[in-house]
Tab-separated table of C-alpha atoms and ligand atoms in Angstrom:
chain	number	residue	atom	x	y	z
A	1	UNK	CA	0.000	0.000	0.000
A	2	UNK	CA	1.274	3.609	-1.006
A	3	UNK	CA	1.748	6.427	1.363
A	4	UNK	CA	-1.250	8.500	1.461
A	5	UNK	CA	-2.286	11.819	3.478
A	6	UNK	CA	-5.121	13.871	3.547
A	7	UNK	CA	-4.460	17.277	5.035
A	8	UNK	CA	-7.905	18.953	6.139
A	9	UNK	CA	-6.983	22.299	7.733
A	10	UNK	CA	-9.280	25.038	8.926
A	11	UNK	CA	-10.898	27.535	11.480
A	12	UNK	CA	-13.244	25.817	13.828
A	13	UNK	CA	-17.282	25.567	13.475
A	14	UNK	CA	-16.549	24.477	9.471
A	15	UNK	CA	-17.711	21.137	10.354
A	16	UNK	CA	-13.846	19.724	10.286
A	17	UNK	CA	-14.020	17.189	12.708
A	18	UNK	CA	-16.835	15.434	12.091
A	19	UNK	CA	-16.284	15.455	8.061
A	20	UNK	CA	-12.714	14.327	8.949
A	21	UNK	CA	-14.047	11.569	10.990
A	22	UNK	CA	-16.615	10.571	8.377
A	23	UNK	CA	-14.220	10.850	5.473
A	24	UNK	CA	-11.685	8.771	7.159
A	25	UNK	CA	-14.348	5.851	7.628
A	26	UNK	CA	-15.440	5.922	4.254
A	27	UNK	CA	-12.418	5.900	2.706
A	28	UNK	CA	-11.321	3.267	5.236
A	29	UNK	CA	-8.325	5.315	6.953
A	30	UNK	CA	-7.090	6.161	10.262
A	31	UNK	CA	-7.807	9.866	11.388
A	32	UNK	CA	-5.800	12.046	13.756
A	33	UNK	CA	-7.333	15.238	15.259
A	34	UNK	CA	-4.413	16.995	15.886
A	35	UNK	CA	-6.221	20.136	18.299
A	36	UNK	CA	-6.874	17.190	20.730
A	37	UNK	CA	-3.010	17.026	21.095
A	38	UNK	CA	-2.633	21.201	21.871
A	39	UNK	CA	-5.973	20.532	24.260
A	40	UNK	CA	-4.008	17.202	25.925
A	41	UNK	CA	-0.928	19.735	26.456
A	42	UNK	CA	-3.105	23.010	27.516
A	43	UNK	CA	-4.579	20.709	30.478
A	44	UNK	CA	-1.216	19.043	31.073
A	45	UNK	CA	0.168	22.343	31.919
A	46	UNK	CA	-2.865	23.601	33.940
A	47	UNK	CA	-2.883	20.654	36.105
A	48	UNK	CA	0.863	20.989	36.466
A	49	UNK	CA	-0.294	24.807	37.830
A	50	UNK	CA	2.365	26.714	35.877
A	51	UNK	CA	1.522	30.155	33.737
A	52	UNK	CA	-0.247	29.096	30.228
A	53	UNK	CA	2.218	32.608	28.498
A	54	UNK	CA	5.322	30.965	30.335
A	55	UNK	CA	6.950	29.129	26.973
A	56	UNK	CA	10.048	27.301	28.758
A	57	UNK	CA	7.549	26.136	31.720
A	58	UNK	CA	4.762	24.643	29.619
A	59	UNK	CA	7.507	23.400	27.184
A	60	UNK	CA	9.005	21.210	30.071
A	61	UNK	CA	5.491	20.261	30.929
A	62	UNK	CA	4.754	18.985	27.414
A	63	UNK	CA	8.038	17.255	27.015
A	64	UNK	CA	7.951	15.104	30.238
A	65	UNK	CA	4.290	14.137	29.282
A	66	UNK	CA	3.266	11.509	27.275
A	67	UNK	CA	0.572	12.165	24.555
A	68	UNK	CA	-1.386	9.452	22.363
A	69	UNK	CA	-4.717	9.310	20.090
A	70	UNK	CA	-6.104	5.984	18.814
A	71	UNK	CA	-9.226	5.061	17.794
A	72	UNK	CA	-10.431	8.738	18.127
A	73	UNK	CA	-9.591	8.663	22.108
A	74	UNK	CA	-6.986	11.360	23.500
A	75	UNK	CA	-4.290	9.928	26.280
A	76	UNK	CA	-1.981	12.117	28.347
A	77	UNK	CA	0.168	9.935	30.107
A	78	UNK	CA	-2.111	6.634	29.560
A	79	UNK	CA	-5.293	8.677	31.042
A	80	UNK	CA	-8.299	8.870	28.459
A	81	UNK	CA	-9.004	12.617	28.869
A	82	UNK	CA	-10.883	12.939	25.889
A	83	UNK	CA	-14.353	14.741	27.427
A	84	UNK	CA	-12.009	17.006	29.799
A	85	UNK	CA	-10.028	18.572	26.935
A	86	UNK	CA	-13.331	20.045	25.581
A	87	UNK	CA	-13.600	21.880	28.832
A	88	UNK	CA	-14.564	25.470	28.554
A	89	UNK	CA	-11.162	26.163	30.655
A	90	UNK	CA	-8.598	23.830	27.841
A	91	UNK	CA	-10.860	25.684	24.948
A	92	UNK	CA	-10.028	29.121	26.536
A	93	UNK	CA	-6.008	28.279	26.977
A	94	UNK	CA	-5.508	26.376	24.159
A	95	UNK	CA	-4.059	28.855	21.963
A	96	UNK	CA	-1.650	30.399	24.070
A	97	UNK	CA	0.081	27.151	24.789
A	98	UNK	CA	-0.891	26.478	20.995
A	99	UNK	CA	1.299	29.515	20.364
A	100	UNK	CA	5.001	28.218	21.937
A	101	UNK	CA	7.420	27.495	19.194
A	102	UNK	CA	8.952	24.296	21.134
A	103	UNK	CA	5.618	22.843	22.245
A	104	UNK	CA	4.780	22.715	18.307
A	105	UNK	CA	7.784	21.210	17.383
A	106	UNK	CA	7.544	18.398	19.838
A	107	UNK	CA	3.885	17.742	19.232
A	108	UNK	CA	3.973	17.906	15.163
A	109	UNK	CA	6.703	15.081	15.665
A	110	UNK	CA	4.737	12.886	17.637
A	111	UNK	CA	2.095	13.584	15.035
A	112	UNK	CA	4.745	12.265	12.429
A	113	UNK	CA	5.357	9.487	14.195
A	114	UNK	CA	1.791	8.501	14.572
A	115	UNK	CA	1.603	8.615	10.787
A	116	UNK	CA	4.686	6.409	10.467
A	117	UNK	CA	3.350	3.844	12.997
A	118	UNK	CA	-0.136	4.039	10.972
A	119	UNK	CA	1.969	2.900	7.492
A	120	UNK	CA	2.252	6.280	6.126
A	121	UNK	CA	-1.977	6.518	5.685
A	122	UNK	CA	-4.523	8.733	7.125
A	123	UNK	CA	-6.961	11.532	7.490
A	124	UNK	CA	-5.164	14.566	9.057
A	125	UNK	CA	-7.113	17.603	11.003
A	126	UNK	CA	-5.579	20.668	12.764
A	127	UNK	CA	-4.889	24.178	11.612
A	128	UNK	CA	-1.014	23.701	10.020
A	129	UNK	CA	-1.344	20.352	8.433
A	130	UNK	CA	-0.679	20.773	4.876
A	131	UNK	CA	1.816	23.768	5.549
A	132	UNK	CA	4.036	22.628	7.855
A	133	UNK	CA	3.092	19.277	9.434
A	134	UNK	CA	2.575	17.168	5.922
A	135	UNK	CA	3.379	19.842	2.850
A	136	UNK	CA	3.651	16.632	0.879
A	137	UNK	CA	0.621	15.538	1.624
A	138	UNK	CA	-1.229	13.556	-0.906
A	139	UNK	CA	-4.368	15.735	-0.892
A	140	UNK	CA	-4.870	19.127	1.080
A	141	UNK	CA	-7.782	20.836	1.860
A	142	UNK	CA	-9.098	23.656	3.683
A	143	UNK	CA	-12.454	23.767	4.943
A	144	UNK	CA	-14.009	27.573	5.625
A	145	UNK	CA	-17.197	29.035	6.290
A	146	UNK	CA	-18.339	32.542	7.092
A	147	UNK	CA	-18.082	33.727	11.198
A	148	UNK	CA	-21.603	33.762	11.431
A	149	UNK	CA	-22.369	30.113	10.098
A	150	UNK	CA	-19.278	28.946	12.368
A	151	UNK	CA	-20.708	30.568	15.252
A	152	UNK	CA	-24.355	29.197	14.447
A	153	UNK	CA	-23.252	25.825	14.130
A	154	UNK	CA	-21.457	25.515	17.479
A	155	UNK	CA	-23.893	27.419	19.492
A	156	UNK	CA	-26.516	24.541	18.026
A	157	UNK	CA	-24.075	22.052	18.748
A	158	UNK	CA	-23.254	23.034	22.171
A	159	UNK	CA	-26.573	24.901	23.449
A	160	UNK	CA	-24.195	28.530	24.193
A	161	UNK	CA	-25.089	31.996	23.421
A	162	UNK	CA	-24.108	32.857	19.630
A	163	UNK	CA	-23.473	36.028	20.441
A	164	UNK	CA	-20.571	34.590	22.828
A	165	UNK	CA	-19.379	31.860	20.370
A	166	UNK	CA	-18.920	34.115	17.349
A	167	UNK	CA	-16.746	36.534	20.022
A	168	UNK	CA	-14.573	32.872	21.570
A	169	UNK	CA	-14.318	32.014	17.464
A	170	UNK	CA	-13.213	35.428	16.209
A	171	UNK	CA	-10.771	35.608	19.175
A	172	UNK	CA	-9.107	32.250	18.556
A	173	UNK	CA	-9.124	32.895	15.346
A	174	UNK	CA	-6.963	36.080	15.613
A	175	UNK	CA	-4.323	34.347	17.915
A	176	UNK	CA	-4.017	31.066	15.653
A	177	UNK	CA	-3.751	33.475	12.373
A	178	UNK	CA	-1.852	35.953	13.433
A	179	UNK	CA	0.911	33.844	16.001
A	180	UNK	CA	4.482	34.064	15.069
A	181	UNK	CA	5.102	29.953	15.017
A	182	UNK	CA	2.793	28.405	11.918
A	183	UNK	CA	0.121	30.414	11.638
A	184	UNK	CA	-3.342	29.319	10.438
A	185	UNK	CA	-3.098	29.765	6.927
A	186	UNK	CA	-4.077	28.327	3.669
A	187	UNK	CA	-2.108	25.572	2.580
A	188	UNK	CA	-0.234	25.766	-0.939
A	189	UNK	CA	-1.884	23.829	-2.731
A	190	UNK	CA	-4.626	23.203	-1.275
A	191	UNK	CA	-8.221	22.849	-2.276
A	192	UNK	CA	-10.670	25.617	-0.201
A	193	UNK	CA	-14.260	24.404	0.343
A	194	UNK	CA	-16.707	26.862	1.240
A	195	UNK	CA	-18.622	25.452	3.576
A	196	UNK	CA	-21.607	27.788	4.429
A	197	UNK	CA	-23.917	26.866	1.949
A	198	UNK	CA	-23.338	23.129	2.223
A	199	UNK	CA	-24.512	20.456	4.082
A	200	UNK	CA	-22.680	17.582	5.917
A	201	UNK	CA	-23.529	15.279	3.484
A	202	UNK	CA	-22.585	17.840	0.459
A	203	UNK	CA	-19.120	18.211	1.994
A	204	UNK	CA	-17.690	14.865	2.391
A	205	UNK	CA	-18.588	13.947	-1.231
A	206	UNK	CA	-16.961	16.519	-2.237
A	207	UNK	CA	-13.648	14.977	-0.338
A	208	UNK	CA	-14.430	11.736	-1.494
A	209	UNK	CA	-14.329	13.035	-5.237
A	210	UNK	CA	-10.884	14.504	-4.201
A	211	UNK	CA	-9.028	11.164	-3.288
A	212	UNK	CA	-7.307	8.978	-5.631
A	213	UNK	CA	-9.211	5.906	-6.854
A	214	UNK	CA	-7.185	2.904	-5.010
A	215	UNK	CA	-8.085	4.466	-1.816
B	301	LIG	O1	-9.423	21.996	16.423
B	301	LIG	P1	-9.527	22.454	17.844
B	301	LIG	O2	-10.535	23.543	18.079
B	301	LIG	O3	-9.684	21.330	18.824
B	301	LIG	O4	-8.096	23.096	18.137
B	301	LIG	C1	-7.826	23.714	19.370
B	301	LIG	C2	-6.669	24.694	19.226
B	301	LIG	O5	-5.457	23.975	19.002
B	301	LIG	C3	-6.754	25.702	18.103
B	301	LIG	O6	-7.503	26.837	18.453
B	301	LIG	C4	-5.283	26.037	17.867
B	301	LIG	O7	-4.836	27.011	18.806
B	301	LIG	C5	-4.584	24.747	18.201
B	301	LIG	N1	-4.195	23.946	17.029
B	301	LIG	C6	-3.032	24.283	16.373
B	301	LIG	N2	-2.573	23.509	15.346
B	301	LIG	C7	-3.248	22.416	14.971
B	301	LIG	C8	-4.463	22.066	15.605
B	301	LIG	C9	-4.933	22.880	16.635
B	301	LIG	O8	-2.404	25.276	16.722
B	301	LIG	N3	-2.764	21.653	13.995
């Protein structure tokens, strides 16, 4: 079997992870969600107590901790802390530890190395995937959607004000885009679906349509 990545990168409340999820079972791949990773660290260095702007702390935080994802579960040192890391508290910090040069380079080569131990194959989320993580990757995309649609679609999902989830979205989306380490960007080469007028069901075709045909 041939090496093959797909690169889906892309602001949150686009419908990413769950047409990464769904594209990845269709097409019969594994999928990494590579936010759960800078979530795992942000509550890593919380519980540890130290200051979330403090680079060289949370740095030695994330490098004596041991991160995993299989099977769509998140481990930080062997504990399943998938529902904590969607916290309120780990969505808040995320993007200041998210932010620290040396936390990214230790946690995009454990991402590597996932890929590697998963023969080279998969269905790869986050926000620097086909720029920096995999810029070889087989096929990139990037999924957008207007703030307002973003915003509507996590309020529904989660039951919060979307007054309050357009202002969390259009803050992260400032720090992730405008940070000095890999910045949320479009990919070169990559493939930008508009996602605002489409539905679930309208999107992952699309992706499908996008892969080659032995997958
Ligand atoms: O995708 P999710 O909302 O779980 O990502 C949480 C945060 O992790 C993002 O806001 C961003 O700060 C960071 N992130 C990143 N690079 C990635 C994936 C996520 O910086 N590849």
């Amino acid at each position: 079997m041939s090496d093959l990545i797909v690169a889906i990168d892309g602001p949150g409340g686009t419908g990413k992870s769950s047409v990464s999820r769904e594209l990845a079972r269709r097409a019969g791949l594994p999928h990494l969600d590579t936010g759960a990773f800078y979530r795992a660290a942000t509550l890593a260095a919380l519980e540890a107590g130290v200051d979330l702007d403090d680079g060289d702390a949370v740095t030695t935080v994330v490098e004596g901790s041991d991160f995993s994802q299989e099977e769509g579960r998140m481990y930080l040192d062997g504990r399943d802390v998938s529902d904590p890391i969607r916290e309120d508290e780990i969505t808040k910090g995320v993007s200041a530890v998210s932010a620290h040069p040396a936390v990214r380079a230790h946690l995009v080569e454990l991402q590597r190395s996932w890929l590697r131990s998963h023969e080279g194959r998969g269905v790869v989320e986050g926000r620097d995937i086909g720029s920096v993580v995999f810029p070889d990757a087989t096929v990139k995309v990037y999924l957008d959607a207007s703030p307002e649609v973003r915003a509507r679609r996590r309020a529904e999902q989660s039951g919060e004000d979307i007054a309050e989830v357009l202002e969390d979205l259009n803050r992260r989306d400032h720090l992730d885009s405008t940070r000095v380490a890999s910045p949320m960007t479009v990919p070169r080469g990559a493939i930008v679906v508009d996602t605002s007028e489409l539905d679930f069901e309208a999107v992952v075709e699309q992706l499908i349509g996008l892969l080659p045909s032995e997958s």
